[in-house]
Coordinates of C-alpha atoms in Angstrom, one line a residue:
M8 CA 133.3 78.5 155.4
K9 CA 133.5 74.8 154.1
K10 CA 130.0 74.7 155.8
S11 CA 128.0 77.3 153.7
I12 CA 129.3 76.2 150.5
T13 CA 127.3 72.8 151.5
F14 CA 124.7 74.2 152.2
L15 CA 124.3 76.6 149.6
A16 CA 125.1 73.0 146.7
M17 CA 121.9 71.5 149.2
L18 CA 119.9 74.2 148.6
G19 CA 121.0 74.8 144.6
S20 CA 120.0 70.2 144.1
I21 CA 116.8 70.8 146.0
L22 CA 115.7 74.8 143.6
V23 CA 116.4 72.4 140.1
L24 CA 114.3 69.4 141.4
L25 CA 111.5 71.5 142.2
F26 CA 111.8 73.4 139.4
A27 CA 111.6 69.8 137.2
L28 CA 108.5 68.5 139.7
S29 CA 106.4 71.8 138.1
S30 CA 107.5 72.0 134.3
C31 CA 105.9 68.0 134.9
D32 CA 103.4 69.1 136.1
R33 CA 102.7 71.8 133.4
Q34 CA 103.3 69.6 130.5
D35 CA 100.7 67.6 132.3
D36 CA 98.0 70.3 132.4
S37 CA 98.7 71.4 128.9
T38 CA 98.7 67.6 127.9
S39 CA 95.1 67.0 129.8
A40 CA 94.0 70.6 128.0
E41 CA 94.9 68.9 124.8
S42 CA 93.3 66.1 125.3
D43 CA 90.2 68.1 126.4
M44 CA 90.1 70.3 123.7
D45 CA 90.4 67.1 120.8
E46 CA 87.1 65.1 123.0
E47 CA 85.4 68.7 122.3
H48 CA 86.0 67.9 118.6
M49 CA 84.8 65.0 118.3
D50 CA 81.0 64.1 117.5
D51 CA 79.5 60.6 117.3
G52 CA 82.7 59.5 116.1
D53 CA 83.4 61.8 114.0
S54 CA 87.5 63.3 113.4
K55 CA 88.0 66.2 111.8
V56 CA 92.3 66.7 110.9
D57 CA 94.1 69.5 110.7
E58 CA 91.5 72.0 112.0
S59 CA 92.9 76.0 111.6
E60 CA 91.6 78.7 114.0
E61 CA 89.6 79.9 111.4
S62 CA 87.2 77.6 112.0
A63 CA 83.4 78.0 113.4
E64 CA 80.3 76.1 113.6
V65 CA 77.6 77.6 111.6
A66 CA 74.4 76.1 110.9
S67 CA 74.1 76.0 107.0
S68 CA 72.1 77.8 105.0
E69 CA 69.5 75.3 103.9
S70 CA 66.6 74.5 105.5
G71 CA 66.6 70.9 106.7
E72 CA 70.6 71.3 106.9
E73 CA 71.8 70.5 110.8
A74 CA 74.9 72.9 111.9
G75 CA 78.0 71.9 110.1
T76 CA 81.5 72.9 111.0
Q77 CA 83.1 75.5 108.8
Y78 CA 86.5 74.9 107.3
A79 CA 88.8 77.6 106.3
K80 CA 90.4 76.9 102.6
T81 CA 93.6 74.9 103.7
D82 CA 92.1 72.8 106.9
T83 CA 91.1 68.8 105.3
Y84 CA 88.0 67.5 106.1
D85 CA 88.4 64.0 107.0
E86 CA 85.0 62.4 108.9
I87 CA 82.8 60.0 108.1
R88 CA 78.2 60.3 108.7
N89 CA 76.2 57.4 107.6
G90 CA 79.6 54.9 107.1
A91 CA 80.6 57.3 104.7
R92 CA 84.3 58.7 105.1
L93 CA 84.8 61.6 103.5
V94 CA 88.7 63.0 102.5
L95 CA 88.1 66.5 101.6
N96 CA 90.4 69.5 100.2
Y97 CA 90.8 72.5 98.7
N98 CA 93.4 73.4 95.7
S99 CA 93.2 76.8 95.0
E100 CA 95.1 76.8 92.1
T101 CA 92.4 74.9 89.9
Q102 CA 89.8 76.8 92.5
T103 CA 89.0 72.6 92.8
F104 CA 87.3 70.4 95.6
F105 CA 89.9 66.9 95.9
G106 CA 89.2 63.3 97.5
T107 CA 87.4 60.4 98.0
V108 CA 84.4 59.5 99.1
E109 CA 84.5 55.4 100.9
N110 CA 82.4 53.0 102.5
T111 CA 83.7 51.8 105.6
T112 CA 80.2 49.5 106.7
D113 CA 80.5 46.1 105.2
E114 CA 77.8 46.1 103.3
T115 CA 76.7 48.5 99.8
L116 CA 76.0 52.1 100.5
T117 CA 73.2 52.6 97.9
K118 CA 73.3 56.5 95.5
V119 CA 76.2 57.8 98.2
R120 CA 76.9 61.2 96.8
V121 CA 78.9 64.5 98.1
E122 CA 77.8 68.1 98.6
V123 CA 80.2 71.3 99.5
H124 CA 78.8 74.2 101.3
L125 CA 80.7 77.9 100.6
S126 CA 80.5 80.5 103.2
N127 CA 78.7 82.2 100.3
G128 CA 75.5 80.9 100.1
T129 CA 77.1 78.5 97.1
E130 CA 76.3 74.9 97.1
L131 CA 78.5 72.9 95.1
G132 CA 77.2 69.3 94.5
P133 CA 75.5 66.6 95.2
T134 CA 78.3 64.7 93.1
E135 CA 76.3 61.9 90.8
P136 CA 74.4 59.3 93.5
S137 CA 76.9 56.1 92.9
D138 CA 75.9 52.9 95.2
L139 CA 79.4 51.6 96.7
E140 CA 80.6 47.9 97.6
A141 CA 82.2 47.8 101.3
G142 CA 84.9 49.1 101.9
T143 CA 85.1 50.5 98.1
S144 CA 86.6 54.3 97.3
Q145 CA 85.7 56.6 95.3
S146 CA 87.2 59.8 93.9
V147 CA 85.6 62.8 94.3
F148 CA 86.4 66.2 91.9
L149 CA 83.4 69.8 92.7
S150 CA 84.6 72.5 91.2
A151 CA 84.7 76.2 92.8
Q152 CA 85.8 78.6 89.5
D153 CA 85.4 81.6 90.3
E154 CA 83.8 81.5 93.6
E155 CA 84.4 83.8 96.6
F156 CA 84.7 82.6 99.9
D157 CA 86.1 82.4 103.3
T158 CA 85.2 79.4 104.5
W159 CA 82.9 76.2 103.5
G160 CA 82.2 72.8 105.1
A161 CA 80.8 69.4 103.1
H162 CA 79.3 66.1 103.7
P163 CA 78.8 62.5 101.7
E164 CA 75.1 61.7 101.6
V165 CA 74.1 58.1 101.6
S166 CA 69.8 56.6 100.8
E167 CA 67.6 54.2 99.9
S168 CA 66.2 54.7 96.3
G169 CA 63.6 57.6 96.4
G170 CA 63.0 60.4 99.2
G171 CA 63.2 63.4 97.4
E172 CA 65.7 65.9 96.3
H173 CA 69.6 64.6 98.4
G174 CA 67.2 60.9 99.3
T175 CA 66.3 59.9 102.4
E176 CA 69.8 58.6 104.8
E177 CA 70.7 55.8 106.3
N178 CA 72.2 55.5 109.2
H179 CA 74.9 52.7 108.6
D180 CA 77.4 54.1 111.9

């Protein structure tokens, strides 16, 4: 009887140990999967914060614009493009996009402006072009008053003087 109890206790200990080890493997696998998913959402040093499952990749309706990520109304846009970091949110109570655009380079960014593209095809902005000294930022506000939309995309633009409708972009990355 004593041998049976000892055997069962050892068997129980082995089962507990095996269960604990298999749990560690599952945590490593899920951490690895999360890491892989995070890498898929990174794009040339750009990153996005507070991504929702509703977000989807879609092409911009405007010709000449590259495809952009669409955000849910509750998402935060946080990306760097041409040296300009744009952090932008939507406030449904005020029907306004608000945030900041910051110069992440060591040089002045010329004629920085921000655009928001709504899923209904409406383009908000661009904001008034403004030169941003190295390391400085400025507030961004764009009204979406009475606009019905489900998702939105945004981007900062940086250009030299001249250029067409939006100027010519210069890469400061």
